CSV table of C-alpha atoms and ligand atoms in Angstrom, one decimal:
chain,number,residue,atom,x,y,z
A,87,UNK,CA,-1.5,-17.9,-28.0
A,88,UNK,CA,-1.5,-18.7,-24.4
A,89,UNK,CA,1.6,-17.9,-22.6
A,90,UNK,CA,1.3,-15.5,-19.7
A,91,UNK,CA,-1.7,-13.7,-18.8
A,92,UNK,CA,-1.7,-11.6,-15.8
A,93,UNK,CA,-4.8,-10.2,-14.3
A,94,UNK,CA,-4.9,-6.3,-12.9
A,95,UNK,CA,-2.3,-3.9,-14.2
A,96,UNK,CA,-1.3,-2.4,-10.8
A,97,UNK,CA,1.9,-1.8,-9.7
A,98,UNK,CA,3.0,-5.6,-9.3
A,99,UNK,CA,1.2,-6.4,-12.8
A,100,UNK,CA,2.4,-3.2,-14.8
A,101,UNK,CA,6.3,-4.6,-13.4
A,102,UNK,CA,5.9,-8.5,-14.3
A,103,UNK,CA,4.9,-7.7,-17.5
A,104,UNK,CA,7.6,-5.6,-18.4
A,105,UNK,CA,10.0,-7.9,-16.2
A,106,UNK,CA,9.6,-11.0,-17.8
A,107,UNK,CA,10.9,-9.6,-21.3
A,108,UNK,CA,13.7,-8.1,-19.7
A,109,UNK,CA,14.3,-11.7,-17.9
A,110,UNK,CA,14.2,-13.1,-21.4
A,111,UNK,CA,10.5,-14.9,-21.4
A,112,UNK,CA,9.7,-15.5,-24.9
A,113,UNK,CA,6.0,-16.5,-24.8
A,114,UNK,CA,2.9,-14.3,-25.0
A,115,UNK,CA,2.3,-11.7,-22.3
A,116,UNK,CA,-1.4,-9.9,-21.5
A,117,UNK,CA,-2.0,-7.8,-19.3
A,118,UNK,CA,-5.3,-7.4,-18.4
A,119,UNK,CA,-7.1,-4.7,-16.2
A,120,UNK,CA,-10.7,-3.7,-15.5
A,121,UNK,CA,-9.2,0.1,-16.3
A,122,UNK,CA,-8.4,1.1,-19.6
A,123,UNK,CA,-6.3,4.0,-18.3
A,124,UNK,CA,-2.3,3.7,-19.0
A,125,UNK,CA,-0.8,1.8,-15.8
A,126,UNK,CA,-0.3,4.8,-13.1
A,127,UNK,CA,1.4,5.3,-9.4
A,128,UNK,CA,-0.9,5.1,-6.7
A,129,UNK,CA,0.5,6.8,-4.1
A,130,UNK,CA,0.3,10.8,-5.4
A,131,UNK,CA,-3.7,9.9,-5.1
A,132,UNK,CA,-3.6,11.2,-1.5
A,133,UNK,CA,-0.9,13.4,-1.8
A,134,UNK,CA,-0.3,15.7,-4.7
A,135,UNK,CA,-3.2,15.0,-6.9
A,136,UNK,CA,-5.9,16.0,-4.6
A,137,UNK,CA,-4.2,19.6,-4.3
A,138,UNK,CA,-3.9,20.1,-8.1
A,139,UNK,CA,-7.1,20.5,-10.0
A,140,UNK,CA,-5.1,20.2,-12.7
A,141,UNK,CA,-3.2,17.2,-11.9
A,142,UNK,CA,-2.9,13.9,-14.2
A,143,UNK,CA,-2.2,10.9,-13.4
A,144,UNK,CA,1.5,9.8,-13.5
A,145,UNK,CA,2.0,6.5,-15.7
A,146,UNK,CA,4.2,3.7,-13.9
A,147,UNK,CA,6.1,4.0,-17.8
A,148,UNK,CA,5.2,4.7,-20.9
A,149,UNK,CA,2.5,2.8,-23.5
A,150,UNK,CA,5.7,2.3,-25.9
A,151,UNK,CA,7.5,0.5,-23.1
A,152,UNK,CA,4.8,-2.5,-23.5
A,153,UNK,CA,4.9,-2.3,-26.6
A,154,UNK,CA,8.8,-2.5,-26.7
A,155,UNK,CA,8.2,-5.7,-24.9
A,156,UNK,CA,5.7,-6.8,-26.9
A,157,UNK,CA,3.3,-6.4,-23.7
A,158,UNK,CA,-0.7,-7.0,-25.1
A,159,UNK,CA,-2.6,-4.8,-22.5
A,160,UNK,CA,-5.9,-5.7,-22.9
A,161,UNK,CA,-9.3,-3.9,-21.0
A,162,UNK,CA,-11.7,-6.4,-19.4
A,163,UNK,CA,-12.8,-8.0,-16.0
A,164,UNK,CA,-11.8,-11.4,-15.7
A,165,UNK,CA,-15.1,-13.3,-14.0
A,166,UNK,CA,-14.0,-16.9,-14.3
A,167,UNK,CA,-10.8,-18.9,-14.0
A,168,UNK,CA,-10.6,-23.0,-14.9
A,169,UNK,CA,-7.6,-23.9,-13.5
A,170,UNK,CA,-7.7,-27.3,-14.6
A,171,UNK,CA,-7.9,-26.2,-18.5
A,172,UNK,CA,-6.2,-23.2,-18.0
A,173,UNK,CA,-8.9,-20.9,-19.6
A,174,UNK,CA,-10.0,-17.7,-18.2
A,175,UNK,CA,-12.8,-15.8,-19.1
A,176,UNK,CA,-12.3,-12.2,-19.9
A,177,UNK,CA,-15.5,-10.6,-20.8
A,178,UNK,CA,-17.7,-13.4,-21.6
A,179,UNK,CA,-14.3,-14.8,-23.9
A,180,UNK,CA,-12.6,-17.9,-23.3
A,181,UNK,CA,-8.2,-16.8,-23.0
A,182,UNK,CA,-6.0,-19.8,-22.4
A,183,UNK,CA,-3.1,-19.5,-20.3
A,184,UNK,CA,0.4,-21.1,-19.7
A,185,UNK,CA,0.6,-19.3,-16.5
A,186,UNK,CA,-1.7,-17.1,-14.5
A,187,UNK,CA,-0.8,-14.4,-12.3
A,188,UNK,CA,-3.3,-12.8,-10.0
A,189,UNK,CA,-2.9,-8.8,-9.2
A,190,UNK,CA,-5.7,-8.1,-8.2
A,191,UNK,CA,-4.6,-5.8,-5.6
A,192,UNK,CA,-6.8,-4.7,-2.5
A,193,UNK,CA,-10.7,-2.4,-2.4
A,194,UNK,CA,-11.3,-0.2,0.1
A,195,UNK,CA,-12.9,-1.0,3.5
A,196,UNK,CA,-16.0,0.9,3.4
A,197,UNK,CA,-19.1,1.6,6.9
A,198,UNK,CA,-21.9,-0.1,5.6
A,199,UNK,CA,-24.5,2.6,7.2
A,200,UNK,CA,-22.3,5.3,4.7
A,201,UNK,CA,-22.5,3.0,1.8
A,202,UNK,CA,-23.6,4.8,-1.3
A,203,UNK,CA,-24.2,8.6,0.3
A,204,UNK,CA,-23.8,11.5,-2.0
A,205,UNK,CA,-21.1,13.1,-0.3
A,206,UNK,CA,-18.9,9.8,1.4
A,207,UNK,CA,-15.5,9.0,-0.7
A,208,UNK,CA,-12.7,6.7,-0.2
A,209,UNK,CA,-9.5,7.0,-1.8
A,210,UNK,CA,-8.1,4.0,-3.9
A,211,UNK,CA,-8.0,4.3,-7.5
A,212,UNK,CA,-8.1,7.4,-10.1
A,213,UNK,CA,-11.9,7.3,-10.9
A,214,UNK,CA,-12.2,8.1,-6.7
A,215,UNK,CA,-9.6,10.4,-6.5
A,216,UNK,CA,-11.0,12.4,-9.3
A,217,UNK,CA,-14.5,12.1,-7.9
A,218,UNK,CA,-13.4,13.2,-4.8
A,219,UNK,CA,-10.9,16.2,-6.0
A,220,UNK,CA,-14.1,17.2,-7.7
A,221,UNK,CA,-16.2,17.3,-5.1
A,222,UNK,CA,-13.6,19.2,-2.6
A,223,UNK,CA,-14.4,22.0,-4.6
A,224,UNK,CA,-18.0,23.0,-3.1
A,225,UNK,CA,-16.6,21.4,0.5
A,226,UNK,CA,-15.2,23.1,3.0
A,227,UNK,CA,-15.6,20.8,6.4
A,228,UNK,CA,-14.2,17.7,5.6
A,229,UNK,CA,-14.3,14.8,8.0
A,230,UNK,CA,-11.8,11.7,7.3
A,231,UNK,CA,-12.9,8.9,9.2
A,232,UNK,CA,-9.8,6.8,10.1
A,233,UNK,CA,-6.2,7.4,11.0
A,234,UNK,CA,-4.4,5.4,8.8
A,235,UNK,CA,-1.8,6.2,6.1
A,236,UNK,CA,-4.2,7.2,3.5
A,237,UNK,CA,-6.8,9.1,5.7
A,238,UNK,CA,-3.6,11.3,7.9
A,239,UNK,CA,-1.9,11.9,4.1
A,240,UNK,CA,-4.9,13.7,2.9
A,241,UNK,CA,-6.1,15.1,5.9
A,242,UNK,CA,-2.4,17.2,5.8
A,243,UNK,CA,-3.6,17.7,1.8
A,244,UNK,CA,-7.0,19.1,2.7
A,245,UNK,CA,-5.5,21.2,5.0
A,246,UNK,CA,-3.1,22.8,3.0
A,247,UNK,CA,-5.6,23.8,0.8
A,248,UNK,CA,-7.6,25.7,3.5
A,249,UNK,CA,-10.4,22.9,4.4
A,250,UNK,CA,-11.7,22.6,7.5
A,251,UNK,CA,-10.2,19.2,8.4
A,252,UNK,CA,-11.5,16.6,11.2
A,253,UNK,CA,-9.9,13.3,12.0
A,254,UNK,CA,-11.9,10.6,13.6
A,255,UNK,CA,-9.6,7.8,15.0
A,256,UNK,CA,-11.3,5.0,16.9
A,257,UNK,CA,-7.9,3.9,18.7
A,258,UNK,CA,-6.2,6.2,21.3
A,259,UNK,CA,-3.7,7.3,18.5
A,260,UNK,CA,-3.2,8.0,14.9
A,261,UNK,CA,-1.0,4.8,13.3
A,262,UNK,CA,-1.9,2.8,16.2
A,263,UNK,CA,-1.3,-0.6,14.3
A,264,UNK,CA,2.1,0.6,12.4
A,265,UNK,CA,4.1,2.8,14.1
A,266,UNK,CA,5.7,3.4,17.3
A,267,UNK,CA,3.9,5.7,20.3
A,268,UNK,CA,6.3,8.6,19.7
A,269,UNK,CA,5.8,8.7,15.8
A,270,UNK,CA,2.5,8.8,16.4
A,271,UNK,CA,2.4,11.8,18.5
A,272,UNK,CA,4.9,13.1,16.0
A,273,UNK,CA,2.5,13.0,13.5
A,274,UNK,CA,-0.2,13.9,15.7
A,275,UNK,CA,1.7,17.3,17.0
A,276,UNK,CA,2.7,18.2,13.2
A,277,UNK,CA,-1.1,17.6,11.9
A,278,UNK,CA,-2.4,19.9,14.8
A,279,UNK,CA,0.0,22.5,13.9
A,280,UNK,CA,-1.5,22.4,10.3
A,281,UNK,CA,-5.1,23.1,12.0
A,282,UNK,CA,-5.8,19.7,11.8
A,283,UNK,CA,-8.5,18.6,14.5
A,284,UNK,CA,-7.8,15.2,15.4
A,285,UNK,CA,-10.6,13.0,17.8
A,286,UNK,CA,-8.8,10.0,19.0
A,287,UNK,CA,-10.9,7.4,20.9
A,288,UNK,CA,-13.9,8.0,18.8
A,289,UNK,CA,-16.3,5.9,17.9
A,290,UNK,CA,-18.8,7.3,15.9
A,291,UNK,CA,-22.7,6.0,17.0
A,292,UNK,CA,-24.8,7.9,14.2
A,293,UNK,CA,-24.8,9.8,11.4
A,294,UNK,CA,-27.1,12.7,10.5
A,295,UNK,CA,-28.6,12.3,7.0
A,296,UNK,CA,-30.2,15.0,4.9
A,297,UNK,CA,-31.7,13.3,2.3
A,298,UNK,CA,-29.1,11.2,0.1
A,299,UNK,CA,-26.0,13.6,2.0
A,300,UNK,CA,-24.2,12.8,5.0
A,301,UNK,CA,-24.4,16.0,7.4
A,302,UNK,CA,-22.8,15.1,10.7
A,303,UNK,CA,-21.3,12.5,12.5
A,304,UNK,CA,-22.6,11.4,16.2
A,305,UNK,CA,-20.2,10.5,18.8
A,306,UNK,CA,-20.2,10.5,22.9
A,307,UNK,CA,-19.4,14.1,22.7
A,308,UNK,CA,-21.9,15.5,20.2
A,309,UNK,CA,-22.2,15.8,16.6
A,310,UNK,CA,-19.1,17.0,14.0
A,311,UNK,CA,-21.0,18.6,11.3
A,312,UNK,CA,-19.5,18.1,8.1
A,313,UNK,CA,-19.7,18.3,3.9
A,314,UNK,CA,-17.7,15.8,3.3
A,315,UNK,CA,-16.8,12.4,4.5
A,316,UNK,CA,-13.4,10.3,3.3
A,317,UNK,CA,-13.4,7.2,5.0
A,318,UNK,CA,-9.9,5.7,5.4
A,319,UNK,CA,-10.6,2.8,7.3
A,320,UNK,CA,-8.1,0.1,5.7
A,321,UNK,CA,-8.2,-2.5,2.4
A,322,UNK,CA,-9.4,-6.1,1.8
A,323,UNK,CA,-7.5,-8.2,-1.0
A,324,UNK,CA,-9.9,-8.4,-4.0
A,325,UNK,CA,-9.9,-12.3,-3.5
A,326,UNK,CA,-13.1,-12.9,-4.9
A,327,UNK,CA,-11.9,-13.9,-8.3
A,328,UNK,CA,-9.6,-16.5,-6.8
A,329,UNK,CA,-11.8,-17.9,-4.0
A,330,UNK,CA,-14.9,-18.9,-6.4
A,331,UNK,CA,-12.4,-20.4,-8.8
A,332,UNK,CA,-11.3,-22.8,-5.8
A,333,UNK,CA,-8.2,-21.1,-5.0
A,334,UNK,CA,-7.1,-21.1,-1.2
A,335,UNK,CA,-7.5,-18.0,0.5
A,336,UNK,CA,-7.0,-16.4,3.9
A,337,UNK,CA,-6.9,-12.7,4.3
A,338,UNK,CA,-5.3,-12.7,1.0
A,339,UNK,CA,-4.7,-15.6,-1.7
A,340,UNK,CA,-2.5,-18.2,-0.1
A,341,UNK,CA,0.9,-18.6,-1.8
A,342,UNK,CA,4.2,-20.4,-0.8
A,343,UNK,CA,7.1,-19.2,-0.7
A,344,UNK,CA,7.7,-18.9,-4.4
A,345,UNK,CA,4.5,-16.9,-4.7
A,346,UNK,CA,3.0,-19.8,-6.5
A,347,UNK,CA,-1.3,-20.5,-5.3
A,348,UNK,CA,-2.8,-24.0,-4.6
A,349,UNK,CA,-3.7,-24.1,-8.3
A,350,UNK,CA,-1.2,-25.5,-10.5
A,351,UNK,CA,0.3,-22.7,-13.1
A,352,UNK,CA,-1.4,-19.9,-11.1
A,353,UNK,CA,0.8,-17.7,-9.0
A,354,UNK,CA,-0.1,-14.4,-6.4
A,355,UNK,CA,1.9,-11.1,-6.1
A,356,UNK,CA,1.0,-7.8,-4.6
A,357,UNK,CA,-1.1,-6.6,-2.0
A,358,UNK,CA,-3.8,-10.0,-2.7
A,359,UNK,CA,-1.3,-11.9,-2.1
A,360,UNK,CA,-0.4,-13.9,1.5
A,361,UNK,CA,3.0,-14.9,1.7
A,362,UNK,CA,5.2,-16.7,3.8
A,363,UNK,CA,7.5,-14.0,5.4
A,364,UNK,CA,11.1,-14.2,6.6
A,365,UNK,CA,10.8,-11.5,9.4
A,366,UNK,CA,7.3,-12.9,10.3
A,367,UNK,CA,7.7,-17.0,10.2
A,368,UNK,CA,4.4,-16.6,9.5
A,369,UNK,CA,2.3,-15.8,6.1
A,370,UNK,CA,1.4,-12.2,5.7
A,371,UNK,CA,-0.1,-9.3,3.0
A,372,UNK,CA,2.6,-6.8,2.5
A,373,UNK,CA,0.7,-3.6,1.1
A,374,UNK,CA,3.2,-1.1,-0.7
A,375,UNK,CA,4.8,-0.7,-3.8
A,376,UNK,CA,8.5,-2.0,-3.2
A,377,UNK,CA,6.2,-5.0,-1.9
A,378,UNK,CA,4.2,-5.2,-4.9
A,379,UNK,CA,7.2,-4.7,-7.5
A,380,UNK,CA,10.0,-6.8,-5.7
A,381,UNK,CA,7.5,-9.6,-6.0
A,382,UNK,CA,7.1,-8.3,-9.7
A,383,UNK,CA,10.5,-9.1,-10.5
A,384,UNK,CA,11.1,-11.8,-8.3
A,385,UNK,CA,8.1,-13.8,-9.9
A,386,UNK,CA,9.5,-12.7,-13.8
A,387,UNK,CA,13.1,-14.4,-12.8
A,388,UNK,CA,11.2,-17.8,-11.5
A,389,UNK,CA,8.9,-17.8,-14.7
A,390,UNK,CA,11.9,-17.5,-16.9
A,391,UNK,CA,13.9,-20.0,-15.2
A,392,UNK,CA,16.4,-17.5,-13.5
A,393,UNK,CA,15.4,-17.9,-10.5
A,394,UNK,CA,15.0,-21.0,-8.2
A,395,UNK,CA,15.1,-19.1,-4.3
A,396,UNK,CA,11.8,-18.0,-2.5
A,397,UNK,CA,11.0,-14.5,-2.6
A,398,UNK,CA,12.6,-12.8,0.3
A,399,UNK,CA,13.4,-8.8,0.5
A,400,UNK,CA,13.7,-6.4,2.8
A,401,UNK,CA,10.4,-4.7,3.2
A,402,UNK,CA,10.0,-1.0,2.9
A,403,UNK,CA,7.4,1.8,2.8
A,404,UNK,CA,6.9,5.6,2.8
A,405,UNK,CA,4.1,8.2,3.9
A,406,UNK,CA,4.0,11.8,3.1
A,407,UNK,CA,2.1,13.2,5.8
A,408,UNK,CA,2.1,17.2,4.7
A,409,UNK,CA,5.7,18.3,5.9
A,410,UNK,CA,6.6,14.9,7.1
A,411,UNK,CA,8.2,12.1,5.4
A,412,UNK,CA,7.7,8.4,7.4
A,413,UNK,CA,9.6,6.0,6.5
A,414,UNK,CA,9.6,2.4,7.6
A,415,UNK,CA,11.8,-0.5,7.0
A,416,UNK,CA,11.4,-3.8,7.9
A,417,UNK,CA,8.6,-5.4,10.3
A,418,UNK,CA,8.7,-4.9,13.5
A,419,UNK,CA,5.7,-7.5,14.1
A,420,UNK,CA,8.5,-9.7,16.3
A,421,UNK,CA,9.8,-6.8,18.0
A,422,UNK,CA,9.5,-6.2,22.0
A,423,UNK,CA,12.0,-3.1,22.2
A,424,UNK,CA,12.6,-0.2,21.1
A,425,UNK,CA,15.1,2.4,21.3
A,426,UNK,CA,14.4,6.1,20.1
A,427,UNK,CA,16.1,8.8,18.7
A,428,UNK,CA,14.9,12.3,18.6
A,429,UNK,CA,17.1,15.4,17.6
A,430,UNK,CA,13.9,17.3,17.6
A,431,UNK,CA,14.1,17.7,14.0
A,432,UNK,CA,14.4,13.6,12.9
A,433,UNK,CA,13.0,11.3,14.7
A,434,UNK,CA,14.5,7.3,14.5
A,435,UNK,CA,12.5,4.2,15.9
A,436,UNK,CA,14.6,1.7,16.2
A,437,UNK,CA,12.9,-1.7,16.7
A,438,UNK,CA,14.5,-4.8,18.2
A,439,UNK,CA,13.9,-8.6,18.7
A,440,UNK,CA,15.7,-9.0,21.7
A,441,UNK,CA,19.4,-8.1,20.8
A,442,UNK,CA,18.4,-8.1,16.7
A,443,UNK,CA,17.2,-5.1,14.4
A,444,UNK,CA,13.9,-5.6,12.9
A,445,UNK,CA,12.5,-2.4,11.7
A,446,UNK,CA,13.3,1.4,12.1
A,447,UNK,CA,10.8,3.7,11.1
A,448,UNK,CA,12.3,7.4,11.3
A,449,UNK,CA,10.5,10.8,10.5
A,450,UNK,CA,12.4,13.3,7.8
A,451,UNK,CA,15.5,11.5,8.2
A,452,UNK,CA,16.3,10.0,5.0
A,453,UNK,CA,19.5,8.6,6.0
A,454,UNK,CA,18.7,6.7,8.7
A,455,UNK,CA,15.9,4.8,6.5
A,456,UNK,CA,18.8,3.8,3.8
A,457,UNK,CA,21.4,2.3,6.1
A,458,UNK,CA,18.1,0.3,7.9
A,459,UNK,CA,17.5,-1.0,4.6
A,460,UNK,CA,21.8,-1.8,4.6
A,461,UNK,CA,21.3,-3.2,8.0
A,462,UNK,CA,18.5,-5.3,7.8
A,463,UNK,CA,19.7,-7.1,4.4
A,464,UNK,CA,23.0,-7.8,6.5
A,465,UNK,CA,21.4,-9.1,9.4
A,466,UNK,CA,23.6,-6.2,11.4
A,467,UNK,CA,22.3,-4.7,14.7
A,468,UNK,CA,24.7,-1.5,15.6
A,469,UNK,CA,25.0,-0.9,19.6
A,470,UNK,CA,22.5,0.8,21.2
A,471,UNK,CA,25.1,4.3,21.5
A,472,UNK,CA,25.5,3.9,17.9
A,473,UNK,CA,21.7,4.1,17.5
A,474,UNK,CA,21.3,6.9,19.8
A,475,UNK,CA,23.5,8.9,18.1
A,476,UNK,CA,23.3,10.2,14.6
A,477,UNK,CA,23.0,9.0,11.1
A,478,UNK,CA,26.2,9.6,10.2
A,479,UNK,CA,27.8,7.4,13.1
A,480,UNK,CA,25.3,4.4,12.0
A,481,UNK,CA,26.8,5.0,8.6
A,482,UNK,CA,30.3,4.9,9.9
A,483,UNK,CA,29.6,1.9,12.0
A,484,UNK,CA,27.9,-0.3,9.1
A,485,UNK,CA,30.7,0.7,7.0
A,486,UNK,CA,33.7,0.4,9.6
B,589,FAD,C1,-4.3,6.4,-2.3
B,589,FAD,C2,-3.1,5.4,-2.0
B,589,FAD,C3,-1.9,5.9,-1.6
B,589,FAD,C4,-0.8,5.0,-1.4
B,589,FAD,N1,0.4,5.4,-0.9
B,589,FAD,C5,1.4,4.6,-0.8
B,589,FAD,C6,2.7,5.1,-0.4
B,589,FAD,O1,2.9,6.2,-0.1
B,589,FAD,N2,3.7,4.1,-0.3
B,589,FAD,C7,3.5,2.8,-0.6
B,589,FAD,O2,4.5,2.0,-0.5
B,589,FAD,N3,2.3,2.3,-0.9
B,589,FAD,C8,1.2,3.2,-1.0
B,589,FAD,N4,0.0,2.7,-1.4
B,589,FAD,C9,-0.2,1.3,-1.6
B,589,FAD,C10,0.2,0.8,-3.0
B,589,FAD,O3,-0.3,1.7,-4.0
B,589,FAD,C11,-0.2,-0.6,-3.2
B,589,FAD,O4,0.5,-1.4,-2.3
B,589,FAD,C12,0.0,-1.1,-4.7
B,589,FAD,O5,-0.8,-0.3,-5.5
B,589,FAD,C13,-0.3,-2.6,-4.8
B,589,FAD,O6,-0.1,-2.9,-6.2
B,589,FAD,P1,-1.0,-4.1,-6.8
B,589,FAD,O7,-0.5,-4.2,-8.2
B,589,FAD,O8,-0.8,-5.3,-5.9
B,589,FAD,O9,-2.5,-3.7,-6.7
B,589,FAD,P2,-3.2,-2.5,-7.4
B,589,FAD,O10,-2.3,-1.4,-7.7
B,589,FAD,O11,-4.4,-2.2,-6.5
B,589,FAD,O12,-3.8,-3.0,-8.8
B,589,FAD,C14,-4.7,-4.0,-8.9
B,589,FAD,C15,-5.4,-3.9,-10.2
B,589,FAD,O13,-6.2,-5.1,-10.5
B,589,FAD,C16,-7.3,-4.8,-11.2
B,589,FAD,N5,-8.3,-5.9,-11.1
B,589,FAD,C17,-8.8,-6.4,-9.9
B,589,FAD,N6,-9.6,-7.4,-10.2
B,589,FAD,C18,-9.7,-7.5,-11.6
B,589,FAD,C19,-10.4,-8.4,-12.5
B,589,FAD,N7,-11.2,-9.4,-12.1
B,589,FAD,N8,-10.3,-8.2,-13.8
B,589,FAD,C20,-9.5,-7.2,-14.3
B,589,FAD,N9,-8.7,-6.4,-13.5
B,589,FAD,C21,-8.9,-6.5,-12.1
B,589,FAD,C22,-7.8,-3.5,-10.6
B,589,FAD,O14,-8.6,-2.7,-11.5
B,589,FAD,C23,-6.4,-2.8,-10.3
B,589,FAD,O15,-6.1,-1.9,-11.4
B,589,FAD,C24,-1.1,3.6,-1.6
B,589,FAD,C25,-2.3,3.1,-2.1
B,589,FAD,C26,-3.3,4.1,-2.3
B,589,FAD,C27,-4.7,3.5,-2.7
């Protein structure tokens, strides 16, 4: 049968299978996944879901849209790839391939001294989110070690739902590594005013045990006591599939800039894979959906010949931190100025190159995010009073 065969049916799977149909590929297409659940969104995980014990998952479509384009999902754990006879194997069964895509996605960062205690979680797929929404339930101190996205989205979620909520951030702010000094003590002000208790600057040095449970965590200051432990601490690209198959990796799998690996007929998308990036000049893992589903349908054009141009978009992301909606667009990895805008309400970040617009990542200003995304695809950079002013006058500007 052959034809394509993509492995992990994430968001940048679930989308090139579907894709390449709509692109008018007429080989085979399986998608395979180590889950047998129905394709689903990520994101809710630390948002909605944990709040609602009687929350489902939400599927990225419906099971009659792969069938409608003739989509063969398939459950299994691909442990073997021969790239020179194009043959994986997909629980201990030999599946020959045309072209192989790898989406495998990313697995959670975990502290090895917390490794397998009774009461530690980390948020990434379904199966956690459920085992932690069911242990919330007999919980009330939680601790979330890590102010990232994922740790300061369910820290506002545990809150609202009347936990007892403890933030341990190593770095002197929340979002040190993504976001601007003033969003972070945005963020940080709204998360207090939900009775969030956030410890920046700590580094935990012990944790007290009682028997296979995780009681308290030791830092300069004394002990946090605590029922339950999320660790948030960040995500490795689940490489290992490609790496002992002899296909170059870095921090993710290498691609160029046609997201195609150092194996012939195998390609990368997602959050495994490294890609040569426009606002970077350098290769980088983009992890977030519009990432992981641009690439999607970028890779879908090249496979059925509609495409020939690298893969190039504008990057964008969102957080939902309780009351807060973050939104970033573009990098701002080049950037070495800023200029700021806060009405009190919204808060804009605008991030520059020297004279150039990079990134702006604004707070509950919707607006502002949509005519970044305008800006950025032109190449536009407004004035610095246009900035300072108000959405509307960016609009006006960009369209004047
Ligand atoms: C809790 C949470 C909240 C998030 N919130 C946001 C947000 O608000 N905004 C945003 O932009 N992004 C968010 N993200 C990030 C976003 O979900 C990821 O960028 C996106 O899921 C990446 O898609 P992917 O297809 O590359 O990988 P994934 O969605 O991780 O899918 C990879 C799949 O590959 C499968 N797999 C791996 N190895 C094998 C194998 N050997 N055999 C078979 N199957 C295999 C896995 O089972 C998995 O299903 C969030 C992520 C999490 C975990």
């Amino acid at each position: 049968m052959s034809g394509v065969v993509i492995i992990g049916a994430g968001h940048a799977g679930s989308q090139l299978a579907v894709s390449l149909r709509a692109e008018g590929y007429a080989g085979a297409v399986t998608l395979i996944d180590a889950s047998d659940a129905l394709p689903y969104h990520k994101p809710p995980l630390s948002k909605t879901f944990l709040k609602d014990p009687t929350a489902l998952p939400q599927p990225l479509r419906a099971a009659a849209a792969y069938e409608a384009a003739g989509v063969l999902r398939r459950r299994g754990i691909v442990t073997a790839i021969d790239t020179a006879a194009r043959v994986v194997t997909v629980d201990g069964e030999a599946l020959g391939y045309d072209d192989l895509i790898l989406a495998t996605g990313a697995r959670n960062r975990m502290l090895p001294e917390l490794q397998g205690a009774e009461n530690v979680h980390s948020l990434r797929d379904l199966a956690d989110a459920e085992r932690l929404r069911a242990a919330l339930a007999g919980a009330d101190r939680v601790t979330v070690i890590g102010g990232g996205f994922i740790g300061l989205e369910s820290a506002a979620a545990l809150a609202g739902m009347g936990k007892s909520v403890t933030v341990l951030e190593a770095a002197p702010r929340v979002l040190a590594r993504v976001a601007a000094p003033e969003t972070s003590a945005r963020v940080q002000a709204v998360l207090a005013g939900l009775g969030v208790i956030l410890r920046t600057g700590f580094m935990a040095q012990g944790y007290r045990r009682d028997g296979a449970r995780v009681t308290a965590v030791t830092g300069a200051e004394g002990e946090i006591p605590c029922d339950l432990i999320l660790v948030g601490i960040g995500a490795a690209a689940d490489t290992a599939l490609a790496r002992a198959s002899g296909i170059a990796c870095n921090q993710g799998i290498l691609t160029d800039g046609h997201l195609r690996t150092s194996a012939p007929h195998v390609w990368a998308i997602g959050d495994v894979a490294e890609t040569p990036h426009w606002q970077a000049d350098a290769a980088l893992r983009v992890e977030s959906v519009q990432n992981a589903t641009d690439q999607a349908r970028h890779l879908a054009r090249t496979l059925s010949g509609a495409e020939t141009d690298p893969f190039r978009s504008v990057p964008w992301f969102w957080s939902d931190i309780g009351p807060l909606k973050l939104q970033i667009a573009g990098l701002s990895v080049k950037a070495d100025r800023r200029v700021v805008r806060d009405d009190g309400a919204r808060l804009a970040v605008f991030h520059l190159a020297g004279n150039r617009l990079v990134s702006l990542e604004s707070l509950n200003s919707p607006a502002d995010h949509m005519i970044a995304r305008q800006l950025l695809e032109a190449g536009r950079t407004p004035p610095e009073a246009v900035m300072q002013d108000s959405p509307a006058a960016l609009k006006a500007w960009l369209q004047g």
